[in-house]
Coordinates of C-alpha atoms in Angstrom, one line a residue:
X1 CA 38.3 -10.6 197.7
X2 CA 40.7 -9.6 200.8
X3 CA 41.9 -12.5 202.7
X4 CA 43.3 -11.6 206.2
X5 CA 46.7 -13.3 206.5
X6 CA 48.5 -10.8 208.8
X7 CA 52.1 -11.1 209.7
X8 CA 55.2 -9.1 210.7
X9 CA 58.4 -8.7 208.5
X10 CA 61.2 -8.0 211.6
X11 CA 64.4 -6.2 210.8
X12 CA 63.8 -4.7 207.5
X13 CA 66.8 -2.8 206.5
X14 CA 67.2 0.2 204.3
X15 CA 71.1 0.3 203.2
X16 CA 70.5 3.8 201.8
X17 CA 69.3 5.2 205.2
X18 CA 72.6 3.3 206.6
X19 CA 74.8 4.8 204.6
X20 CA 73.4 8.4 205.4
X21 CA 73.6 7.8 209.1
X22 CA 70.3 7.7 209.8
X23 CA 67.9 4.9 211.5
X24 CA 67.8 2.2 209.1
X25 CA 65.8 -0.6 210.6
X26 CA 61.9 -1.2 211.2
X27 CA 59.6 -3.9 211.4
X28 CA 56.8 -3.6 208.8
X29 CA 53.3 -5.4 209.3
X30 CA 51.2 -7.1 206.2
X31 CA 47.6 -7.5 206.8
X32 CA 46.8 -10.1 204.2
X33 CA 46.6 -10.2 200.5
X34 CA 43.9 -9.8 197.6
X35 CA 42.7 -12.9 195.5
X36 CA 40.7 -12.7 192.4
X37 CA 40.2 -15.1 189.4
X38 CA 41.7 -14.0 185.9
X39 CA 41.3 -16.0 182.5
X40 CA 43.8 -16.6 180.0
X41 CA 44.0 -13.2 178.0
X42 CA 42.2 -11.2 180.6
X43 CA 43.8 -8.0 181.8
X44 CA 43.6 -6.6 185.6
X45 CA 44.0 -3.1 186.6
X46 CA 44.8 -2.3 190.0
X47 CA 44.8 0.8 191.9
X48 CA 45.5 1.2 195.7
X49 CA 45.3 5.0 197.0
X50 CA 44.5 7.5 200.0
X51 CA 40.9 7.9 198.5
X52 CA 38.1 6.2 197.2
X53 CA 37.7 6.1 193.1
X54 CA 35.3 4.4 191.3
X55 CA 36.5 1.0 189.7
X56 CA 34.7 1.6 186.3
X57 CA 36.7 4.7 185.6
X58 CA 40.2 2.8 186.3
X59 CA 40.5 1.3 182.5
X60 CA 39.6 4.6 181.2
X61 CA 42.0 6.3 183.5
X62 CA 44.9 3.5 182.5
X63 CA 44.4 4.0 178.7
X64 CA 44.6 7.7 178.8
X65 CA 48.0 7.6 181.1
X66 CA 49.2 4.9 179.0
X67 CA 48.7 7.1 175.5
X68 CA 50.7 9.8 177.2
X69 CA 53.6 7.3 178.1
X70 CA 56.9 7.6 176.8
X71 CA 58.1 3.9 176.6
X72 CA 61.3 3.6 177.9
X73 CA 63.0 1.5 175.3
X74 CA 66.1 4.0 174.7
X75 CA 68.6 5.9 176.5
X76 CA 66.9 9.0 175.1
X77 CA 63.3 7.8 176.0
X78 CA 64.4 7.1 179.5
X79 CA 65.6 10.5 180.3
X80 CA 62.8 12.3 178.2
X81 CA 60.3 10.3 180.5
X82 CA 62.3 11.2 183.6
X83 CA 62.5 14.8 182.3
X84 CA 58.7 14.9 182.3
X85 CA 58.3 13.7 185.7
X86 CA 59.8 17.0 186.9
X87 CA 57.2 19.0 185.6
X88 CA 55.0 20.3 188.1
X89 CA 51.6 21.9 187.8
X90 CA 49.8 24.1 190.3
X91 CA 46.7 25.7 189.8
X92 CA 47.6 27.8 186.6
X93 CA 51.1 27.9 187.1
X94 CA 54.0 25.6 186.0
X95 CA 57.0 24.6 187.6
X96 CA 60.0 22.3 187.6
X97 CA 60.8 20.0 190.2
X98 CA 64.5 20.2 191.4
X99 CA 64.5 16.2 192.0
X100 CA 63.0 13.2 193.9
X101 CA 62.6 12.1 196.3
X102 CA 63.1 15.2 198.6
X103 CA 63.5 18.5 196.5
X104 CA 61.2 21.1 196.1
X105 CA 61.0 23.8 193.1
X106 CA 64.5 25.5 193.5
X107 CA 65.1 28.7 191.1
X108 CA 68.9 27.7 190.1
X109 CA 68.1 24.1 189.2
X110 CA 64.9 25.3 187.3
X111 CA 66.6 27.4 185.0
X112 CA 69.7 25.2 184.3
X113 CA 67.4 22.2 183.8
X114 CA 64.9 23.7 181.7
X115 CA 66.4 23.9 178.2
X116 CA 67.2 20.3 178.5
X117 CA 64.1 18.8 180.1
X118 CA 61.7 21.0 177.8
X119 CA 63.6 22.0 174.4
X120 CA 65.6 18.8 173.8
X121 CA 62.5 16.6 174.1
X122 CA 60.7 18.8 171.6
X123 CA 58.8 20.5 174.2
X124 CA 58.7 24.3 173.5
X125 CA 55.3 24.6 175.0
X126 CA 56.2 23.6 178.1
X127 CA 59.3 25.8 178.4
X128 CA 57.4 28.9 177.6
X129 CA 54.5 27.8 180.3
X130 CA 57.4 27.5 183.2
X131 CA 59.2 30.4 182.1
X132 CA 56.1 32.7 181.9
X133 CA 55.5 31.4 185.9
X134 CA 59.2 32.3 186.8
X135 CA 59.4 35.5 185.0
X136 CA 56.6 36.7 187.2
X137 CA 58.4 35.5 190.3
X138 CA 61.5 37.3 188.7
X139 CA 60.0 40.6 188.3
X140 CA 58.3 40.6 191.7
X141 CA 61.9 40.0 193.2
X142 CA 63.7 42.7 190.7
X143 CA 60.7 45.3 191.0
X144 CA 59.2 45.0 195.1
X145 CA 62.2 42.6 196.6
X146 CA 59.4 39.9 196.9
X147 CA 60.8 36.5 197.3
X148 CA 58.5 33.8 195.8
X149 CA 57.0 31.0 198.0
X150 CA 57.0 28.2 195.7
X151 CA 60.4 29.0 193.7
X152 CA 63.1 29.0 196.3
X153 CA 66.2 31.1 196.3
X154 CA 65.0 33.3 193.7
X155 CA 67.1 36.0 195.4
X156 CA 70.5 34.4 194.8
X157 CA 72.9 36.3 193.0
X158 CA 73.6 33.8 189.9
X159 CA 70.0 33.6 189.4
X160 CA 69.4 36.4 187.0
X161 CA 72.6 34.9 185.1
X162 CA 71.4 31.6 184.8
X163 CA 67.9 33.0 183.7
X164 CA 69.4 34.7 180.4
X165 CA 71.5 31.8 179.8
X166 CA 68.4 29.3 179.6
X167 CA 66.9 32.0 177.3
X168 CA 70.1 31.8 175.2
X169 CA 69.3 28.3 174.8
X170 CA 65.7 29.0 173.8
X171 CA 67.1 31.4 171.1
X172 CA 69.2 28.5 169.8
X173 CA 66.8 26.2 169.4
X174 CA 63.6 28.4 168.1
X175 CA 65.3 31.8 166.8
X176 CA 66.9 35.0 167.9
X177 CA 63.9 36.9 166.5
X178 CA 61.3 34.5 168.3
X179 CA 63.5 34.7 171.7
X180 CA 63.9 38.5 171.2
X181 CA 60.0 38.9 170.4
X182 CA 59.0 37.0 173.5
X183 CA 61.7 37.3 175.9
X184 CA 63.8 40.5 175.0
X185 CA 62.2 42.6 177.5
X186 CA 62.8 40.5 180.5
X187 CA 66.8 40.2 179.0
X188 CA 67.0 44.0 179.1
X189 CA 65.5 44.6 182.5
X190 CA 68.2 42.0 183.8
X191 CA 70.8 43.9 182.4
X192 CA 69.7 46.8 183.3
X193 CA 69.2 45.7 187.1
X194 CA 72.6 44.2 187.2
X195 CA 74.6 47.2 185.5
X196 CA 72.6 49.7 187.7
X197 CA 73.4 47.5 190.8
X198 CA 70.0 47.1 192.3
X199 CA 71.1 43.6 193.3
X200 CA 70.9 43.1 197.3
X201 CA 74.2 40.8 196.7
X202 CA 75.6 41.4 193.1
X203 CA 77.8 44.4 192.4
X204 CA 78.9 45.3 189.2
X205 CA 82.7 46.8 189.7
X206 CA 84.7 49.7 187.7
X207 CA 86.8 46.8 186.2
X208 CA 83.7 45.3 184.6
X209 CA 83.7 42.2 187.0
X210 CA 80.4 41.4 189.1
X211 CA 81.4 40.7 192.8
X212 CA 79.3 39.0 195.5
X213 CA 79.6 38.2 199.2
X214 CA 79.6 34.8 200.0
X215 CA 81.4 34.5 203.3
X216 CA 78.2 34.2 205.8
X217 CA 76.0 32.5 203.3
X218 CA 76.5 30.1 199.8
X219 CA 75.7 32.3 196.9
X220 CA 76.7 29.7 194.1
X221 CA 75.6 26.3 193.3
X222 CA 78.2 25.0 195.7
X223 CA 76.3 25.5 198.9
X224 CA 76.8 23.0 201.1
X225 CA 76.9 24.3 204.9
X226 CA 78.4 23.3 208.0
X227 CA 77.4 25.3 211.5
X228 CA 75.5 27.8 209.6
X229 CA 78.7 28.9 207.4
X230 CA 79.6 28.0 203.5
X231 CA 82.0 24.7 203.7
X232 CA 83.4 26.0 200.5
X233 CA 83.2 30.1 201.1
X234 CA 83.6 31.2 197.3
X235 CA 83.1 35.0 197.5
X236 CA 84.1 38.0 195.9
X237 CA 84.7 37.3 192.3
X238 CA 83.2 33.9 191.2
X239 CA 84.6 32.7 187.7
X240 CA 81.1 31.3 186.7
X241 CA 79.4 34.6 187.9
X242 CA 81.7 36.7 185.1
X243 CA 81.9 34.3 182.5
X244 CA 77.9 34.2 182.4
X245 CA 78.2 37.8 182.8
X246 CA 80.4 38.6 180.1
X247 CA 78.2 35.8 177.8
X248 CA 75.1 38.0 178.7
X249 CA 76.5 41.3 177.6
X250 CA 77.4 39.8 173.9
X251 CA 74.1 37.6 173.5
X252 CA 71.6 40.9 174.7
X253 CA 73.7 43.0 172.3
X254 CA 73.3 40.7 169.6
X255 CA 69.5 40.9 170.1
X256 CA 69.4 44.3 169.1
X257 CA 72.2 44.5 166.9
X258 CA 70.5 45.3 164.1
X259 CA 67.9 48.0 165.2
X260 CA 69.7 51.5 164.4
X261 CA 67.7 52.8 167.2
X262 CA 69.5 51.1 169.5
X263 CA 72.9 51.5 168.4
X264 CA 74.1 53.2 171.5
X265 CA 73.1 50.6 173.8
X266 CA 74.8 48.0 171.7
X267 CA 78.0 50.3 171.8
X268 CA 77.6 50.3 175.5
X269 CA 77.0 46.8 175.9
X270 CA 79.9 45.9 174.0
X271 CA 82.2 48.6 175.6
X272 CA 81.5 47.0 178.6
X273 CA 82.0 43.6 177.6
X274 CA 85.4 44.9 175.8
X275 CA 86.3 46.1 179.5
X276 CA 85.2 42.6 181.2
X277 CA 87.1 40.6 178.9
X278 CA 90.4 42.2 179.9
X279 CA 89.7 42.1 183.5
X280 CA 88.6 38.6 183.5
X281 CA 91.9 37.2 181.9
X282 CA 93.8 39.4 184.3
X283 CA 91.6 38.1 187.4
X284 CA 91.0 34.3 186.5
X285 CA 93.9 33.1 184.2
X286 CA 96.7 32.0 186.0
X287 CA 100.3 30.6 185.0
X288 CA 99.4 26.9 184.8
X289 CA 96.7 27.6 182.3
X290 CA 93.5 26.7 184.2
X291 CA 91.3 29.4 185.9
X292 CA 91.1 30.6 189.5
X293 CA 87.6 29.3 191.2
X294 CA 87.3 32.4 193.1
X295 CA 89.4 35.9 194.0
X296 CA 88.5 37.8 196.9
X297 CA 91.0 40.8 197.6
X298 CA 94.4 39.3 197.8
X299 CA 93.1 35.7 197.9
X300 CA 93.0 33.3 194.9
X301 CA 91.8 29.8 195.1
X302 CA 94.2 28.1 193.1
X303 CA 91.7 24.7 193.5
X304 CA 91.1 23.1 190.4
X305 CA 87.2 23.0 190.2
X306 CA 84.8 22.8 187.3
X307 CA 83.4 26.5 187.1
X308 CA 86.0 27.7 185.0
X309 CA 84.1 25.1 182.2
X310 CA 81.6 28.1 181.6
X311 CA 84.1 30.4 180.6
X312 CA 85.2 27.7 177.9
X313 CA 81.9 26.4 177.0
X314 CA 79.4 29.5 176.8
X315 CA 78.7 30.9 173.2
X316 CA 80.6 34.1 174.0
X317 CA 83.9 33.6 176.0
X318 CA 86.5 36.4 177.0
X319 CA 89.4 33.6 176.3
X320 CA 90.7 33.0 173.4
X321 CA 90.8 29.4 171.6
X322 CA 94.1 28.5 172.7
X323 CA 93.6 29.4 176.5
X324 CA 90.4 27.4 176.4
X325 CA 92.1 24.3 175.0
X326 CA 94.9 24.5 178.0
X327 CA 92.4 25.0 180.5
X328 CA 90.1 22.2 179.0
X329 CA 93.1 19.9 178.9
X330 CA 93.5 20.4 182.8
X331 CA 89.5 19.9 183.4
X332 CA 89.9 16.5 181.0
X333 CA 93.2 15.0 182.9
X334 CA 91.9 15.8 186.6
X335 CA 88.0 16.5 186.7
X336 CA 86.4 14.2 184.0
X337 CA 84.9 10.6 184.8
X338 CA 82.6 8.2 183.3
X339 CA 79.9 9.7 185.6
X340 CA 80.3 13.4 185.0
X341 CA 83.0 16.2 186.2
X342 CA 84.7 15.9 189.6
X343 CA 83.8 19.1 192.0
X344 CA 87.1 18.8 192.9
X345 CA 90.7 17.4 191.4
X346 CA 92.3 14.6 193.6
X347 CA 95.2 16.9 193.2
X348 CA 93.9 19.5 195.1
X349 CA 93.8 20.2 199.0
X350 CA 90.5 18.5 200.7
X351 CA 89.8 16.0 197.8
X352 CA 86.9 13.5 199.3
X353 CA 85.4 11.6 196.7
X354 CA 82.9 9.5 198.5
X355 CA 79.4 11.1 199.7
X356 CA 78.9 8.6 202.7
X357 CA 78.4 8.8 206.4
X358 CA 76.3 11.2 208.6
X359 CA 74.8 14.3 207.5
X360 CA 78.0 16.4 208.5
X361 CA 80.1 13.8 206.8
X362 CA 78.4 14.1 203.7
X363 CA 78.3 17.9 203.7
X364 CA 82.0 18.0 203.8
X365 CA 82.2 15.8 200.8
X366 CA 79.4 17.2 198.6
X367 CA 81.5 19.4 196.6
X368 CA 85.0 18.2 197.5
X369 CA 85.2 15.4 194.8
X370 CA 82.1 13.5 193.6
X371 CA 81.2 13.8 190.2
X372 CA 78.2 15.8 188.8
X373 CA 76.7 14.8 185.6
X374 CA 75.0 18.1 184.8
X375 CA 78.6 19.5 184.5
X376 CA 79.0 17.5 181.2
X377 CA 76.8 20.0 179.5
X378 CA 79.4 22.9 179.7
X379 CA 82.2 20.3 179.1
X380 CA 80.3 18.7 175.9
X381 CA 79.9 22.7 174.5
X382 CA 83.6 23.2 175.4
X383 CA 85.0 20.2 173.7
X384 CA 83.0 20.7 170.6
X385 CA 83.9 24.4 170.5
X386 CA 87.6 23.3 170.3
X387 CA 87.7 19.9 168.2
X388 CA 84.7 20.4 166.4
X389 CA 83.2 17.2 164.6
X390 CA 86.2 15.2 165.5
X391 CA 85.1 15.4 169.2
X392 CA 81.7 13.8 168.4
X393 CA 83.0 10.3 168.8
X394 CA 84.6 10.7 172.4
X395 CA 81.6 12.6 173.9
X396 CA 79.6 9.5 172.8
X397 CA 82.0 7.1 174.5
X398 CA 81.8 9.1 177.4
X399 CA 77.9 9.2 177.3
X400 CA 78.0 5.3 177.5
X401 CA 78.7 5.4 181.6
X402 CA 75.1 6.9 182.1
X403 CA 73.3 4.1 180.1
X404 CA 74.0 1.6 182.8
X405 CA 72.5 4.1 185.4
X406 CA 68.7 3.5 183.5
X407 CA 68.5 0.1 185.3
X408 CA 70.3 1.1 188.5
X409 CA 68.7 3.2 191.8
X410 CA 65.7 4.9 190.1
X411 CA 64.8 3.1 186.9
X412 CA 65.1 5.1 184.0
X413 CA 67.0 8.2 185.4
X414 CA 70.2 10.1 187.1
X415 CA 71.2 10.2 190.5
X416 CA 72.1 13.3 192.1
X417 CA 75.8 12.7 192.0
X418 CA 78.5 10.2 191.9
X419 CA 81.5 9.5 193.9
X420 CA 84.5 10.9 192.2
X421 CA 86.7 7.5 192.1
X422 CA 85.8 4.0 190.9
X423 CA 83.4 2.3 190.7
X424 CA 81.4 5.5 190.6
X425 CA 78.6 4.6 192.9
X426 CA 75.5 6.8 192.3
X427 CA 74.5 8.8 195.4
X428 CA 72.0 11.4 196.9
X429 CA 68.9 12.2 195.4
X430 CA 67.4 9.1 193.1
X431 CA 66.4 11.5 190.5
X432 CA 67.7 14.9 189.3
X433 CA 66.5 17.3 187.2
X434 CA 70.1 19.4 186.3
X435 CA 71.5 16.1 185.3
X436 CA 68.7 15.0 183.3
X437 CA 68.2 17.8 181.5
X438 CA 71.9 18.9 180.6
X439 CA 72.4 14.9 179.6
X440 CA 69.5 15.5 177.2
X441 CA 70.7 18.5 176.1
X442 CA 74.1 16.9 175.3
X443 CA 72.5 14.2 173.4
X444 CA 70.8 16.8 171.3
X445 CA 73.9 18.8 170.5
X446 CA 75.4 15.5 169.6
X447 CA 72.4 14.7 167.3
X448 CA 72.6 18.2 165.6
X449 CA 76.4 17.7 164.8
X450 CA 76.1 14.4 163.4
X451 CA 73.6 15.8 160.9
X452 CA 76.7 17.8 159.3

């Protein structure tokens, strides 16, 4: 029975809203409470919602949901449970949310998070269902220039690159043959689309490198904006775009390498890859052993940023092992933290490690130092490619920092970003798909190494 006992809680304060510069105080009204008898050994199922429901169905619904639940009794299970919470079904279509509480479905986040949130937890079927939905949106854009209403940012210049990267992870989890049979046509169409310069803001130049204009709108994942303009105007030749492009050329050639009738195409892809490898080193590798973040005309960005990691971590790299190790040493020294990889080195101009303040202050700090857990995926792959089995124990120790997050902020998941300096406080969205997905992928990768 309901007992009417109305009262007001005055001056409730919301610390996170205060940190973000929003109104953070309000009064909350409590109308009363419910009261019911319960005997020893009995269970009570209570449900509250905005619509009516038959009480007799509650027990059956509860038991059904409990059978599907992943118990949060380990680090892996916490992340698995969190990964499945990003799954979104709309009628017959399947998507992956970018995060909670305010993110929708974003193309870049979807393709980066998808392998970890599905394949790393043994859910190949969900990968296929989400990719099938995304594939329709990709083809509508490539064939007709139509932007998807649900998947935001399908037209960004790096989306096709991340799509093939995601399918490459699928090939490694299933098999090259299975991936080719299921997605080979899509990969071929994407490569052909890029080579023929059909994308409105992704241009293949004579030197084999991809060029994009990012002066007026952000074109990469570092997409903070102030007064309508990118805070970090990454434009021209972006290091991760071209690392992904080189990897795609080699990967797509490997899919058809054993087909004699495709020999001409394989040779063409590899020739373009050879040209790109030479141009990549000339364009990005500097005298200090790390990679420029982007090069636009005569301007080269010397900032030490994590985007170079993709040239070190992908299965096919334009750099040799010695060059990769030298760049990885810089990342380890200047960007690695217990909560992810910093977005900017403390030694670089503009370093701002704390994501606090009003909206403008937060936007300016967003990619100027705070650490991102999802970049640990690329870091771990790069580290294992250099150090092999001897690197496993180091990476396992680095993951310990995330375990304490399972009982902080949003229980059992990982925040969007962390301060770049101690004590590395979690900030932003309370649960972020790319972070959960890539840490799961690292756990899966380490498990495979430990089986050797």
